[in-house]
Coordinates of C-alpha atoms and ligand atoms in Angstrom, one line a residue:
X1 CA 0.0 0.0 0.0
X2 CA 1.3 3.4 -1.2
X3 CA 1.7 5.8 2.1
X4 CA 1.1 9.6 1.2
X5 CA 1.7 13.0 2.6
X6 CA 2.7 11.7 6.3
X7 CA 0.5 14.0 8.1
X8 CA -0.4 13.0 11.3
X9 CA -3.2 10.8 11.8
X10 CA -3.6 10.4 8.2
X11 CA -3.9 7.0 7.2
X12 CA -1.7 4.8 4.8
X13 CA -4.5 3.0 3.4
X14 CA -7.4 5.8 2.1
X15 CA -10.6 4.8 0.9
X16 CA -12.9 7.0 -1.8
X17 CA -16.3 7.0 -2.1
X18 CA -17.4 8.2 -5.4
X19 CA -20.9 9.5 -6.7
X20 CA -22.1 7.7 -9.5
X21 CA -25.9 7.2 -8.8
X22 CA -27.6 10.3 -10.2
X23 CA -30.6 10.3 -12.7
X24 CA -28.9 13.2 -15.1
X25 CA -32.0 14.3 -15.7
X26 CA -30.2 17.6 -17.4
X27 CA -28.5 15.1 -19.8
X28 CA -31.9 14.6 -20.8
X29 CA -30.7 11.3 -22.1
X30 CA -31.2 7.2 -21.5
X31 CA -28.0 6.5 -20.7
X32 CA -26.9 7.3 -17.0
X33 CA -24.9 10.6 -17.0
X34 CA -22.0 8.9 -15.9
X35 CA -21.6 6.7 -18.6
X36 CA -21.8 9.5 -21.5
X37 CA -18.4 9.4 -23.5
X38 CA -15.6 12.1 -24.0
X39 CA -12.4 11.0 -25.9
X40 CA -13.7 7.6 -25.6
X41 CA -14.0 6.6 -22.3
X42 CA -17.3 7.3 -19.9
X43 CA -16.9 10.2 -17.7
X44 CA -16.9 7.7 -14.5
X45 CA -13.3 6.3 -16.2
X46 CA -11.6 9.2 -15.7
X47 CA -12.6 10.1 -12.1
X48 CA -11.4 6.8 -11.3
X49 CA -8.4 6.3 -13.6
X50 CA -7.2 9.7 -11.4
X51 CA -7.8 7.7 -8.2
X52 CA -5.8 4.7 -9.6
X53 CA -3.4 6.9 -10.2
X54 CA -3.3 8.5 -6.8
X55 CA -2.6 5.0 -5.4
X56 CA -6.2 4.9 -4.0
X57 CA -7.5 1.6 -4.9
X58 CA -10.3 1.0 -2.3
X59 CA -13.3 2.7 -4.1
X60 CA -16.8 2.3 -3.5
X61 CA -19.3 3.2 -6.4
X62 CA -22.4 4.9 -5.6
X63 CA -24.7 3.7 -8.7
X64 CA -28.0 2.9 -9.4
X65 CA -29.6 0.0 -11.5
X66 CA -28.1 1.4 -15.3
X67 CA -24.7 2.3 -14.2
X68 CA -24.3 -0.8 -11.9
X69 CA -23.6 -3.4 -14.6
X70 CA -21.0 -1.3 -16.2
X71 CA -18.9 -0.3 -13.0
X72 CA -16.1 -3.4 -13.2
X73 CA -15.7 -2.6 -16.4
X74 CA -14.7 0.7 -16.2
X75 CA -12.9 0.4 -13.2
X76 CA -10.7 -2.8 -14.9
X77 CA -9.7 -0.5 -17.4
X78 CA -9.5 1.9 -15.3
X79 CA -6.6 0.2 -14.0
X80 CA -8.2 -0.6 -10.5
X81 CA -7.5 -4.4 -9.7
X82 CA -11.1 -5.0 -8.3
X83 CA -14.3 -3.1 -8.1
X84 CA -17.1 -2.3 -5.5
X85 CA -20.6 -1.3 -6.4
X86 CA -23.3 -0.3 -4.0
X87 CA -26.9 0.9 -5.2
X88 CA -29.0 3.9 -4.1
X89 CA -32.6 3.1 -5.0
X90 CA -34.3 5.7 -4.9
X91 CA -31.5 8.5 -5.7
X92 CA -32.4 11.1 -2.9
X93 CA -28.8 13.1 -2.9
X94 CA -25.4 13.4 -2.7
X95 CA -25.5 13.1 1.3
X96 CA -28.1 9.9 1.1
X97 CA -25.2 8.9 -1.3
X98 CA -22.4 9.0 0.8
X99 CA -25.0 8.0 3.8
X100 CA -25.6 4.2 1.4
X101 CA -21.7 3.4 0.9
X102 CA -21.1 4.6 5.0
X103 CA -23.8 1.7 5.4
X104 CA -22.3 -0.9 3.1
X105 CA -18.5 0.2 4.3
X106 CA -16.7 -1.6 7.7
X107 CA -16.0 1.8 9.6
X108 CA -12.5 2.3 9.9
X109 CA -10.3 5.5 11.5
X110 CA -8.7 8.0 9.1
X111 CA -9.6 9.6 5.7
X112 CA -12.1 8.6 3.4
X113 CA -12.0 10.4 0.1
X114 CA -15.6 11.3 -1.7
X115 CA -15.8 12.6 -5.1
X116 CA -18.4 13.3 -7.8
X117 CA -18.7 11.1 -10.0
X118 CA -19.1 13.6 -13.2
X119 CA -16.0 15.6 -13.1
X120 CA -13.5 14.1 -16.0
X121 CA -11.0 16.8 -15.8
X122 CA -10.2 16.0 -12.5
X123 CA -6.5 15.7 -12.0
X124 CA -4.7 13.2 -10.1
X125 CA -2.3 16.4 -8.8
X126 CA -5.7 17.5 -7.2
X127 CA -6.5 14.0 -5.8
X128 CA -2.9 14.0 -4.2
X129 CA -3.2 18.0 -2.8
X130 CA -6.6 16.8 -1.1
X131 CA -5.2 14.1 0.2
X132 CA -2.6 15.8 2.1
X133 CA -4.6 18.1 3.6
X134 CA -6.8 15.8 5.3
X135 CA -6.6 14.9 8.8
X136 CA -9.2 17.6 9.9
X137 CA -12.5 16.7 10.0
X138 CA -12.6 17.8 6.3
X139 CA -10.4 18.8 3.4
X140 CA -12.3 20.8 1.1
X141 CA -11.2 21.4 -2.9
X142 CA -12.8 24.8 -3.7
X143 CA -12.1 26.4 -7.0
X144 CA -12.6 30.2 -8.1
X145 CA -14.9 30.0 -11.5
X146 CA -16.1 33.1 -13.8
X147 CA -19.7 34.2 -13.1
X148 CA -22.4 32.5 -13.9
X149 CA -22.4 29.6 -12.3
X150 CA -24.7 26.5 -11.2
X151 CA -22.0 25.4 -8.5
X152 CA -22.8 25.2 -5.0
X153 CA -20.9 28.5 -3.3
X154 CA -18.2 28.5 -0.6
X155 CA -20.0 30.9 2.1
X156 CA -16.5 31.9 4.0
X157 CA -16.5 34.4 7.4
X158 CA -12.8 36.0 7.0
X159 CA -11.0 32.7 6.3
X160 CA -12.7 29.8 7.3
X161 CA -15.3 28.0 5.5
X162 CA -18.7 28.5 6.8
X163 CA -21.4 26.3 4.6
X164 CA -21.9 25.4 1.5
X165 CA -25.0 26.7 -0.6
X166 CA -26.4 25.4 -4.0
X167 CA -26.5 27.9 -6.5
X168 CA -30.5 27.1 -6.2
X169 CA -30.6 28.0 -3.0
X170 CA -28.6 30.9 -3.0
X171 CA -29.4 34.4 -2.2
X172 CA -28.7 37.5 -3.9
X173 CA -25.5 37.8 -2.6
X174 CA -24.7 34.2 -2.4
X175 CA -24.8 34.0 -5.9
X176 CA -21.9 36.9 -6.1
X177 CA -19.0 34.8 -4.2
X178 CA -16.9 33.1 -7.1
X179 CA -15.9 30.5 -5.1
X180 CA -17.0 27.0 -6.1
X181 CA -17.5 24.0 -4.1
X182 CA -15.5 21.3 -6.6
X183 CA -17.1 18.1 -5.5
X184 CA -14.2 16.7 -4.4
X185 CA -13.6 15.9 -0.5
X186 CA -11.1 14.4 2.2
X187 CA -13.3 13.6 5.1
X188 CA -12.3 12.3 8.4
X189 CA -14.1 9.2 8.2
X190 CA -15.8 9.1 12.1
X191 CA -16.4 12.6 11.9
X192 CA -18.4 12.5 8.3
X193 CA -20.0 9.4 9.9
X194 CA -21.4 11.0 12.7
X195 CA -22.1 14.3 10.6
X196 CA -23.5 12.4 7.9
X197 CA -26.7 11.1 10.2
X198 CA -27.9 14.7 11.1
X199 CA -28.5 15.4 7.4
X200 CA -32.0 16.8 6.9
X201 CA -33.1 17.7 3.0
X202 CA -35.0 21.0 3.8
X203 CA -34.2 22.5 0.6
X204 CA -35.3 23.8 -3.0
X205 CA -35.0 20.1 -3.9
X206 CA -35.7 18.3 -1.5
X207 CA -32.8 15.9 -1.1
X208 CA -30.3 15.2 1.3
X209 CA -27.2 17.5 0.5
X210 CA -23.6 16.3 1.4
X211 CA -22.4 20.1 1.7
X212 CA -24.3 20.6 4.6
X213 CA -22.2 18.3 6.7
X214 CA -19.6 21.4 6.5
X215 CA -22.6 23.6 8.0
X216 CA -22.8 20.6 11.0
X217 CA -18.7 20.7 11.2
X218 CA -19.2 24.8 12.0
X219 CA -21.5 23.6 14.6
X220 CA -19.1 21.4 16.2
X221 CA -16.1 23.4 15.7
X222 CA -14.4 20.8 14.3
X223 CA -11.9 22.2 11.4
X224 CA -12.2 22.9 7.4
X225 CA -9.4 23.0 5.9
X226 CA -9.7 24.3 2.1
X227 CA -7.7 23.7 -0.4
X228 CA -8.4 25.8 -3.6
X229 CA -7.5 24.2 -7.1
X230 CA -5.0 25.8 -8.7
X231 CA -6.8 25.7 -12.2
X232 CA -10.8 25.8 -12.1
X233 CA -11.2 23.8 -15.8
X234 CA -10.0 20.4 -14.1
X235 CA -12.7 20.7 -11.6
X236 CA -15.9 21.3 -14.1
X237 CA -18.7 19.0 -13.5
X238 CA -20.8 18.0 -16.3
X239 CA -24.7 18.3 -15.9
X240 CA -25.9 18.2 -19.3
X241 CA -24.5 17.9 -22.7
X242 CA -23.2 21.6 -23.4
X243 CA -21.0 20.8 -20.3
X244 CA -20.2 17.3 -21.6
X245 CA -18.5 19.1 -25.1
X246 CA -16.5 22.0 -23.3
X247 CA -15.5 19.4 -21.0
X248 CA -14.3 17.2 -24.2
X249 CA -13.1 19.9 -25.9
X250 CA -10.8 21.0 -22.6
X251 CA -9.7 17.1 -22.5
X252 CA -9.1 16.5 -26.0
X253 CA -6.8 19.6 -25.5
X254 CA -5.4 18.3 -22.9
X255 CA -4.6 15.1 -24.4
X256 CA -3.2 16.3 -27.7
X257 CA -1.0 18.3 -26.0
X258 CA 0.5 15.4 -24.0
X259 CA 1.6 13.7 -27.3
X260 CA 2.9 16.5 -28.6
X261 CA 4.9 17.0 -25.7
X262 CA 5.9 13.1 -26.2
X263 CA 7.2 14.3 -30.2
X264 CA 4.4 13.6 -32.1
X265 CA 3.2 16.5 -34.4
X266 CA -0.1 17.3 -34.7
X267 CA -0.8 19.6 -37.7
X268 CA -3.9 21.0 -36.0
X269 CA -4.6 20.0 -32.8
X270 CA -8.1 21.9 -33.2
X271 CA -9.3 18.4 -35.4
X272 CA -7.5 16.0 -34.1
X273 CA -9.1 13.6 -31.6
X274 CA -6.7 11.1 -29.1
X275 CA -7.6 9.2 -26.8
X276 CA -6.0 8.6 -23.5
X277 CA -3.4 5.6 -23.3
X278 CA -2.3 5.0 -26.9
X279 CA 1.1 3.7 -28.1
X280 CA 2.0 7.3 -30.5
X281 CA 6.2 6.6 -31.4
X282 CA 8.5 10.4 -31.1
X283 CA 8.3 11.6 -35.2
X284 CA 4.6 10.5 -36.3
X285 CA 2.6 13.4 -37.7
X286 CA -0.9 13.2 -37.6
X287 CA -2.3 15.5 -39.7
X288 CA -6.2 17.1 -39.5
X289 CA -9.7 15.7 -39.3
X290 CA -7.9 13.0 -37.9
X291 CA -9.2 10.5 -35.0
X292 CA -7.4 7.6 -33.3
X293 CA -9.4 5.0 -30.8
X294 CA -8.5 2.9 -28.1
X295 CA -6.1 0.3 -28.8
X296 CA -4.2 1.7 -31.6
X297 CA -0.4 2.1 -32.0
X298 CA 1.7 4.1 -34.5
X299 CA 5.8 3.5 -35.1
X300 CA 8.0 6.2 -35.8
X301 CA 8.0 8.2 -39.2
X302 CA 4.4 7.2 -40.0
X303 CA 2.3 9.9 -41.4
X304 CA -1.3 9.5 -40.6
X305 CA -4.0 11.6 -41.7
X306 CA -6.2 14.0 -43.0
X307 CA -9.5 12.3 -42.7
X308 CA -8.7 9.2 -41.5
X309 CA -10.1 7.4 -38.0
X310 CA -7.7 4.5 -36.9
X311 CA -9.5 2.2 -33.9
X312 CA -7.6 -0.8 -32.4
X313 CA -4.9 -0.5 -35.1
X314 CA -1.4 -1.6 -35.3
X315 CA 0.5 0.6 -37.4
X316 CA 4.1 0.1 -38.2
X317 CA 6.8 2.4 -38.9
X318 CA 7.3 4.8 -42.0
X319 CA 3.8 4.2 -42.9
X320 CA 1.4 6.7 -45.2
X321 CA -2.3 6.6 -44.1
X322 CA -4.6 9.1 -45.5
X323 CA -8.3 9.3 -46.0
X324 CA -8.8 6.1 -44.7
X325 CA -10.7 3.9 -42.3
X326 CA -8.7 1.1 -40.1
X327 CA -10.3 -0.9 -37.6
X328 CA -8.9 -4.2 -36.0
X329 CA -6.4 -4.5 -38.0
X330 CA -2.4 -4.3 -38.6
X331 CA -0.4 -2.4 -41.2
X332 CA 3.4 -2.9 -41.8
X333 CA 6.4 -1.0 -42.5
X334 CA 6.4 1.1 -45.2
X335 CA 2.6 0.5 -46.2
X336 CA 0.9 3.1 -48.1
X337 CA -2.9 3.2 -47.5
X338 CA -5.3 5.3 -48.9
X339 CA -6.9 7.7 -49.8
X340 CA -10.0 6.2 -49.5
X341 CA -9.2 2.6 -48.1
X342 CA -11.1 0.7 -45.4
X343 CA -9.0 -2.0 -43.6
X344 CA -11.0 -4.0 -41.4
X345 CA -11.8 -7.2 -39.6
X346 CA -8.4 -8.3 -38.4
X347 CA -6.8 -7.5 -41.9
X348 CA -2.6 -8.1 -41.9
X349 CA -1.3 -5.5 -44.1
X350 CA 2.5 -6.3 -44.8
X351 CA 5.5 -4.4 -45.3
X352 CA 5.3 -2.5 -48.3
X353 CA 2.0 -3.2 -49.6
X354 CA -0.1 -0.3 -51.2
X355 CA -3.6 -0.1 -50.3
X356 CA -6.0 2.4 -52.0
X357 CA -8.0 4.6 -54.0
X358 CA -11.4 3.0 -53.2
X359 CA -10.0 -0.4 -51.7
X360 CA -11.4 -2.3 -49.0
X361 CA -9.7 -5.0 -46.8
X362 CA -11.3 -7.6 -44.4
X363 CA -10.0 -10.5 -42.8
X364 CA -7.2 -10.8 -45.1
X365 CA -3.8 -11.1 -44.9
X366 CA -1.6 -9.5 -47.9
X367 CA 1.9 -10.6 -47.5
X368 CA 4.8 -8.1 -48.5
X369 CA 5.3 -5.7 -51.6
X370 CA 1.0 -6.6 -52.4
X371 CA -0.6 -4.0 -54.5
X372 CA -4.5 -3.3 -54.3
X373 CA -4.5 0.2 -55.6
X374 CA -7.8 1.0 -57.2
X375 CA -11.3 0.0 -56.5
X376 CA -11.1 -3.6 -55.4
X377 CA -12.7 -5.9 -52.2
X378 CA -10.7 -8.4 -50.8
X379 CA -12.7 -10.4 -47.8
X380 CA -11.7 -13.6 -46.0
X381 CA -8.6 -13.7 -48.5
X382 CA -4.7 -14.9 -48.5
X383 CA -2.0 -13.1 -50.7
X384 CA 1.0 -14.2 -51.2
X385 CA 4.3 -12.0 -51.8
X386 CA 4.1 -8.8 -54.6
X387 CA 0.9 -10.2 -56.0
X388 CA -0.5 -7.4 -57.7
X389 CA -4.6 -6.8 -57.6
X390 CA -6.3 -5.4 -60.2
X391 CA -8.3 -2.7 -60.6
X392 CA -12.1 -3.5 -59.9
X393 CA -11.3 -7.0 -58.3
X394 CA -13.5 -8.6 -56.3
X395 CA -13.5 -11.6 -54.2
X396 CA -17.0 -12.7 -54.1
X397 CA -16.8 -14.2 -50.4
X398 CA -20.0 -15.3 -49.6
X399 CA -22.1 -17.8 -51.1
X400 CA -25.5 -16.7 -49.7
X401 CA -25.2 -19.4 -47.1
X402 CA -21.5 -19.2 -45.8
X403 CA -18.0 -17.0 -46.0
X404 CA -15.9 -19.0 -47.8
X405 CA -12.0 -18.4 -48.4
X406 CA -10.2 -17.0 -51.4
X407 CA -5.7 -18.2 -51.4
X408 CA -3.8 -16.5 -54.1
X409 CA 0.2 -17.1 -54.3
X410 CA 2.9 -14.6 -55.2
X411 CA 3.6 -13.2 -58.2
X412 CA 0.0 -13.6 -59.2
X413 CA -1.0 -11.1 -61.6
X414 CA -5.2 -10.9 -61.0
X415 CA -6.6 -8.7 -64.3
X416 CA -8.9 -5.7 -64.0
X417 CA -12.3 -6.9 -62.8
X418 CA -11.5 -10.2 -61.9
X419 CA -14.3 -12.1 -59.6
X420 CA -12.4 -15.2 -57.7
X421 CA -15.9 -17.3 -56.4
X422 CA -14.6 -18.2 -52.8
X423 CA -13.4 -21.4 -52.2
X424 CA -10.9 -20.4 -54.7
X425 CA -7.0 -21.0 -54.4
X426 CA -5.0 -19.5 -57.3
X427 CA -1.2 -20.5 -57.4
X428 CA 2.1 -19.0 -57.7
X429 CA 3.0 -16.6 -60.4
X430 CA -0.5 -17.2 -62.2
X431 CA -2.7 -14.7 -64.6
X432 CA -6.0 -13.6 -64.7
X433 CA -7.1 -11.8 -67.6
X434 CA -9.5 -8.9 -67.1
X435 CA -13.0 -9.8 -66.9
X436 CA -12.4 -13.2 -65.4
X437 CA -14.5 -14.8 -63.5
X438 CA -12.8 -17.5 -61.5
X439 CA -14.7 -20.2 -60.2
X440 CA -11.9 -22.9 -59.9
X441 CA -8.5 -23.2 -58.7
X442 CA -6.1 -22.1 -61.0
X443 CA -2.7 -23.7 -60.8
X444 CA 0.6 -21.8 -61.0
X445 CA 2.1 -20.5 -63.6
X446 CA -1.4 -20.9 -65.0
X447 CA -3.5 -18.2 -67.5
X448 CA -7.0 -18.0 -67.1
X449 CA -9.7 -15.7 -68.9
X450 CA -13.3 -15.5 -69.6
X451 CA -16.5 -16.3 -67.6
X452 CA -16.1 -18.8 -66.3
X453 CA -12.3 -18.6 -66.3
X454 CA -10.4 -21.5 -68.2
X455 CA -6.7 -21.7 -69.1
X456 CA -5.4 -19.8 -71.9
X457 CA -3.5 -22.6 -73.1
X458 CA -5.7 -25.4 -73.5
X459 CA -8.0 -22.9 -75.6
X460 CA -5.8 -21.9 -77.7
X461 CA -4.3 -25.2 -78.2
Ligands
UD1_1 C1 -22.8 19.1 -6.7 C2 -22.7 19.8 -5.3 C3 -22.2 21.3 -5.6 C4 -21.0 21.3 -6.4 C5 -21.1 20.5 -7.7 C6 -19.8 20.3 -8.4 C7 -24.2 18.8 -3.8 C8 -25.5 19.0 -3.1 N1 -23.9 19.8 -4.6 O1 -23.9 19.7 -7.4 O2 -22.0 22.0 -4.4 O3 -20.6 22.6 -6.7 O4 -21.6 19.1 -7.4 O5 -19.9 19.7 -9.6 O6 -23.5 17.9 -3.5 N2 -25.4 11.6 -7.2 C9 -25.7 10.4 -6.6 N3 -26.8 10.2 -5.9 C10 -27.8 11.2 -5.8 C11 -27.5 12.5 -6.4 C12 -26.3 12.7 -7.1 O7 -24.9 9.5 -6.7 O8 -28.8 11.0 -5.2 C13 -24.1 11.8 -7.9 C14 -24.3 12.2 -9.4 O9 -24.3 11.0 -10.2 C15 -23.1 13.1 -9.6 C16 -22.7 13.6 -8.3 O10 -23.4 12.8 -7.3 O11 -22.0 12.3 -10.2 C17 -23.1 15.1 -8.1 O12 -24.5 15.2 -8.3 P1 -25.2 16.3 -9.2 O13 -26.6 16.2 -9.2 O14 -24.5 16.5 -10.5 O15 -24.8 17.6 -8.3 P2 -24.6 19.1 -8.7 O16 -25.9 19.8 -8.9 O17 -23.7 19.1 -9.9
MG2 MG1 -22.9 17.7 -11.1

């Protein structure tokens, strides 16, 4: 267990609690708010992704029935080892929230983290400045935000922190103070428990507020400590879906400029949409309108881009993608794709193959030096070594009934508009001549034309 800030009376092993179990109903949506994407991964991810990275790895999830099946999920990829779940049926506020997981938690001395579950910017640099500040009865992340806002407001006397009021609730002059309650706590765990049962929900809402366990604190003297966020953008919450694209918009920034700062160059950041976690090599230029998804790696000197979205892709080094669609799949050295290529299906593209101008790969695997350059679809198909495909050929996979497997050797020279009727194997150094339609094997060395294909030789002799 990782030991932090060395504080007195602050634990080695902190827990966190975090909010998940709200209805969105500003999302306005079917799917929980929580679970509404930026830069591909659900907000939730990235709230506990900064946890994980803390070191805290003893999170409870406040959910309710829609989010709960997702939560192990997100927190394996989250990087957290194991997950915990608890459900609030019905969802009566962030303090019945907290009041659920107390219920379903062994109570324990020292700090117990709670955060809201919709803030995606949040930073593990925050994470770590809350935790060491705790040891009070509560660490408090504030954050001063530009007017308007819907945040709840810090109500301060001098310095110290008196309550907490929703912008709802808020008076005239309430609604002046620019400083922001984040949603992001260090509670001393005994004294939140004992705070936590006095919560009443006399308010414009009607539900039990976790920010009036600071008013109760005040009561009991016990001590606030607040600790304002250096930056106010990595604390935003998202409520509905304006927030949910400045929020992406923020990440995606964010994220772009963390590979740049690696050495990749991004011709215009403005278009070009990262993700978190993928394998970018010092020297690849990725170039606008461009989008790479989870999974995806690029070796050095590859050029990828404009227009082109690469997801779970494997992309060697010194390779040219542009205008082009690649999903599952692997390209080697060297390749050139595109424009105007879609590589699919678990497709192997090998070292120097060209790929493009209206060509799309599935499930095959094209061995070194293949060309496909124009117009061509080549499904469930083996090709051996600087075969080159025609334009307009077509491997005519499926029978109505099954997929069925189309082998070509190397050398092979397929003719404009050849159709090979899967099963098909076509050997070594072999010809089609254009307009072939190939419904047999062809042996190698072998020249076949005509529909249905048969040898050159034996009609001619
Ligand atoms: C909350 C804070 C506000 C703060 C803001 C920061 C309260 C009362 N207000 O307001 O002071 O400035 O966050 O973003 O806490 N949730 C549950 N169960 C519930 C209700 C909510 O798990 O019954 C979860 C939500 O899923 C969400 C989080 O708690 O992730 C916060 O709830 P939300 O309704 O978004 O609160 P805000 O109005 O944003
Ligand atoms: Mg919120």
């Amino acid at each position: 267990m990782e030991e932090f800030g060395g504080e007195p009376g602050m634990s080695k092993h902190v827990r966190a609690v975090v909010l998940a179990a709200g209805k969105g109903t500003r999302m306005n949506s079917v799917r929980p708010k929580v679970l509404h994407e930026l830069c591909g991964r659900p907000m939730l991810w990235f709230v506990l992704r900064a946890l994980h990275e803390a070191g805290v790895d003893d999170v409870t999830v406040v959910t309710n029935s829609d989010v709960a099946p997702h939560v192990e999920a997100i927190a394996r990829s989250a990087g957290h080892a194991a997950s915990r779940a608890v459900l609030q049926e019905p969802q009566l506020g962030t303090g019945h929230a907290v009041q659920i997981a107390l219920a379903n938690l062994e109570p324990r001395e020292g700090t117990l983290l709670v955060l809201n579950g919709d803030m995606p910017l949040i930073e593990v640099e925050l994470v770590r400045s809350a935790m060491a500040r705790a040891g009070n009865a509560l660490a408090l992340v504030t954050a001063r935000m530009p007017l308007p806002s819907s945040f709840g407001r810090i109500v301060r006397r001098g310095e110290h922190v008196q309550k907490i009021v929703e912008a709802r609730d808020a008076d005239e002059d309430e609604l002046l103070i620019d400083e922001m309650n984040a949603g992001l706590y260090a509670y001393d765990e005994s004294k939140l428990r004992s705070a936590i049962a006095e919560l009443r929900n006399e308010n414009s809402q009607g539900e039990y507020y976790l920010t009036d366990t600071i008013g109760n604190f005040r009561e009991r003297s016990e001590t606030i400590v607040p600790v304002v966020a250096g930056n106010y953008r990595s604390v935003l919450g998202v409520n509905d879906r304006v927030e949910l694209a400045a929020a992406s918009a923020l990440l995606r920034a964010r994220i772009c400029e963390h590979y740049m700062r690696e050495g990749v160059t991004l011709v215009d950041p403005q278009s070009t949409y990262l993700e978190p976690g993928l394998d970018i090599a010092a020297d690849v230029t990725i170039l606008p309108n461009t989008a790479i998804g989870r999974g995806s790696s690029i070796g050095a000197h590859s050029e990828i881009g404009p227009n082109t979205r690469l997801q779970n892709a494997r992309v060697g080094e010194h390779v040219t993608i542009c205008d082009s669609v690649v999903v599952d799949s692997a390209i080697g050295d060297l390749a050139i794709v595109g424009p105007f290529a879609h590589v699919r299906g678990g497709a192997e593209i090998g070292t120097n193959v060209r790929v493009g101008n209206f060509v799309e790969i599935k499930a095959s695997t094209l061995a070194p030096g293949v060309k496909a350059s124009h117009l061509a679809y080549v499904g469930d198909t083996t090709v051996g070594d600087r075969t080159n495909i025609g334009a307009g050929t077509i491997t005519a996979n499926f029978n109505g009934k099954r997929k069925n497997r189309t082998t070509i050797g190397k050398d092979v020279s397929v003719g404009s508009n050849t159709t090979f009727v899967a099963p098909v194997t076509i050997g070594d150094g072999a010809l089609t001549g254009a307009g072939a339609v190939v419904i047999r094997d062809v042996a190698a060395g072998e020249r076949v034309v005509g529909n249905p294909a048969k040898s050159l030789r034996k009609e001619t002799s």
